[in-house]
């Protein structure tokens, strides 16, 4: 019939919106339902990437080495050896990957927003302190490793580098996937290179609280692990990179986890993992894949709003003293608290809410 013929033409010759409209007519699915499923798929693939991609790719590579296709794995391993130090030299970002449509569906699932409060000069370098860690740092990834929330438009001329565990860059395939988003290892070699040999206009995003902070994240709690985290301040002083406090409202709301007491066996195991491996295993859950009333790996669709605060001008001191580090660290802590207090009521928190700094 003529209606089916029109739908067929729309699917194969039309734009993205006409394809969606044609599918709606053919399969009686509403546009909103299709988009919701795409949002779920986009978040699920990222969660699985976060949890198992590195191990899965390593096992697959080892398996291929034992098959008739071993030459493919051998070639990749040779490339891996040749390319080993690339993550330490700014990586290999891809604007194409950063602009994938899947990240826009990822953004809209929660949704995630990026709020700019001040301009950043392209003649300076920056270290963003991101708080809190949450379970997976969903806001940090979406805002700074993709273009879904428009970071390049909000901060023109600034290149963001999200720093994560160096161990991730020893995993085949995963390392290349991470680098394509502008993610780099959170170690001194990588940060020194970006801040000293990559020109200006660089912004390294460090999730300051790290694994220790993730152990205490829970819905309804706004606390950061910061009092004894001063290494990022020392790095800023050594390179003269301005410090920028960043707080992500809602980061702790998307997963629920079991919090172990300080002297419990569970906390002991977590701290041992954190000390020797670099991450702490958490027992957490979100919603199920097919129902929000069941438990699963999908995060709860709660809003995450990431506010980028005012930059703190930092002088360049090659060998900063502990007193100088402490001084600028205290300024940073005060700036983070002020940022939290200024915006907390705008994003759903009561005026009496206090940011707990541990």
Short mmCIF file of C-alpha atoms in Angstrom, two decimals, residues 150-280:
data_model
loop_
_atom_site.label_atom_id
_atom_site.label_comp_id
_atom_site.label_asym_id
_atom_site.label_seq_id
_atom_site.Cartn_x
_atom_site.Cartn_y
_atom_site.Cartn_z
CA UNK A 150 29.00 21.00 25.56
CA UNK A 151 32.23 21.39 27.51
CA UNK A 152 34.09 22.70 24.43
CA UNK A 153 31.39 25.28 23.78
CA UNK A 154 31.20 26.39 27.40
CA UNK A 155 34.99 26.60 27.74
CA UNK A 156 36.30 27.36 24.23
CA UNK A 157 39.98 26.65 23.74
CA UNK A 158 40.23 24.43 26.84
CA UNK A 159 41.20 20.75 26.41
CA UNK A 160 39.87 18.60 29.27
CA UNK A 161 41.74 15.47 30.38
CA UNK A 162 39.94 13.25 32.87
CA UNK A 163 42.54 11.42 34.98
CA UNK A 164 41.84 7.85 36.07
CA UNK A 165 43.72 4.81 37.40
CA UNK A 166 46.94 4.11 35.51
CA UNK A 167 46.17 0.37 35.64
CA UNK A 168 43.34 0.87 33.16
CA UNK A 169 45.90 1.76 30.48
CA UNK A 170 47.59 -1.62 30.80
CA UNK A 171 44.41 -3.30 29.56
CA UNK A 172 44.25 -4.00 25.80
CA UNK A 173 41.53 -2.26 23.81
CA UNK A 174 40.21 -0.53 26.95
CA UNK A 175 43.25 1.77 26.95
CA UNK A 176 42.51 2.90 23.39
CA UNK A 177 38.83 3.40 24.17
CA UNK A 178 39.69 5.56 27.18
CA UNK A 179 42.27 7.63 25.32
CA UNK A 180 39.79 8.38 22.54
CA UNK A 181 37.70 10.28 25.09
CA UNK A 182 40.66 12.33 26.35
CA UNK A 183 41.19 10.22 29.48
CA UNK A 184 44.72 9.99 30.89
CA UNK A 185 46.49 8.15 33.74
CA UNK A 186 46.38 9.89 37.11
CA UNK A 187 50.11 9.72 37.69
CA UNK A 188 52.90 12.27 37.87
CA UNK A 189 54.47 11.48 34.49
CA UNK A 190 51.22 12.00 32.61
CA UNK A 191 50.21 15.15 34.47
CA UNK A 192 53.72 16.64 34.21
CA UNK A 193 53.71 16.09 30.46
CA UNK A 194 50.31 17.69 29.87
CA UNK A 195 51.04 20.71 32.05
CA UNK A 196 54.59 21.35 30.82
CA UNK A 197 54.94 20.03 27.26
CA UNK A 198 51.48 20.40 25.77
CA UNK A 199 51.16 24.17 25.63
CA UNK A 200 48.40 26.04 27.47
CA UNK A 201 44.63 25.65 27.65
CA UNK A 202 44.84 22.21 29.27
CA UNK A 203 42.55 21.19 32.13
CA UNK A 204 43.26 18.00 34.04
CA UNK A 205 40.26 16.73 35.99
CA UNK A 206 41.30 14.82 39.11
CA UNK A 207 38.69 13.04 41.22
CA UNK A 208 40.51 14.02 44.41
CA UNK A 209 38.72 11.72 46.88
CA UNK A 210 39.48 8.63 44.81
CA UNK A 211 38.70 5.12 46.01
CA UNK A 212 38.63 6.13 49.68
CA UNK A 213 35.80 8.55 49.01
CA UNK A 214 33.81 6.02 47.00
CA UNK A 215 33.59 3.77 50.08
CA UNK A 216 31.46 6.34 51.88
CA UNK A 217 29.21 7.59 49.11
CA UNK A 218 25.54 7.00 49.70
CA UNK A 219 22.31 8.79 48.71
CA UNK A 220 21.54 11.83 50.82
CA UNK A 221 25.15 12.30 51.96
CA UNK A 222 27.38 15.14 50.82
CA UNK A 223 30.91 14.47 52.02
CA UNK A 224 34.34 14.68 50.43
CA UNK A 225 37.71 13.15 51.28
CA UNK A 226 40.00 16.16 51.06
CA UNK A 227 41.74 17.13 54.31
CA UNK A 228 44.84 15.03 53.67
CA UNK A 229 44.67 15.08 49.86
CA UNK A 230 47.29 17.68 48.95
CA UNK A 231 49.25 16.11 46.11
CA UNK A 232 47.14 17.85 43.46
CA UNK A 233 47.90 21.22 45.08
CA UNK A 234 51.63 20.50 44.98
CA UNK A 235 51.36 19.60 41.30
CA UNK A 236 49.51 22.85 40.63
CA UNK A 237 52.24 24.86 42.36
CA UNK A 238 55.06 23.08 40.50
CA UNK A 239 53.45 23.93 37.15
CA UNK A 240 51.71 27.19 37.99
CA UNK A 241 48.37 25.64 37.04
CA UNK A 242 45.26 27.29 38.45
CA UNK A 243 43.06 25.20 40.71
CA UNK A 244 39.34 24.96 39.95
CA UNK A 245 36.88 23.44 42.47
CA UNK A 246 34.12 21.35 40.88
CA UNK A 247 31.13 19.92 42.74
CA UNK A 248 28.69 17.45 41.20
CA UNK A 249 25.29 17.61 42.87
CA UNK A 250 23.52 14.25 42.64
CA UNK A 251 26.62 12.10 42.01
CA UNK A 252 25.98 10.14 45.22
CA UNK A 253 22.30 9.60 44.46
CA UNK A 254 22.53 7.20 41.50
CA UNK A 255 23.65 4.07 43.38
CA UNK A 256 23.04 2.55 46.78
CA UNK A 257 25.83 0.67 48.51
CA UNK A 258 26.56 -1.27 51.66
CA UNK A 259 28.68 0.92 53.97
CA UNK A 260 30.96 -1.13 56.21
CA UNK A 261 31.98 0.18 59.63
CA UNK A 262 35.61 1.25 60.04
CA UNK A 263 36.64 -1.76 62.14
CA UNK A 264 34.65 -4.37 60.22
CA UNK A 265 36.10 -7.17 58.09
CA UNK A 266 34.43 -5.71 55.01
CA UNK A 267 36.20 -2.35 55.38
CA UNK A 268 39.49 -4.17 56.02
CA UNK A 269 39.17 -6.03 52.71
CA UNK A 270 38.27 -2.82 50.88
CA UNK A 271 41.28 -0.97 52.26
CA UNK A 272 43.63 -3.82 51.36
CA UNK A 273 42.39 -3.71 47.76
CA UNK A 274 42.72 0.06 47.73
CA UNK A 275 46.30 -0.08 49.02
CA UNK A 276 47.64 -2.80 46.74
CA UNK A 277 45.54 -2.50 43.58
CA UNK A 278 44.41 1.13 43.58
CA UNK A 279 40.65 0.66 43.76
CA UNK A 280 38.27 -0.46 46.47
#
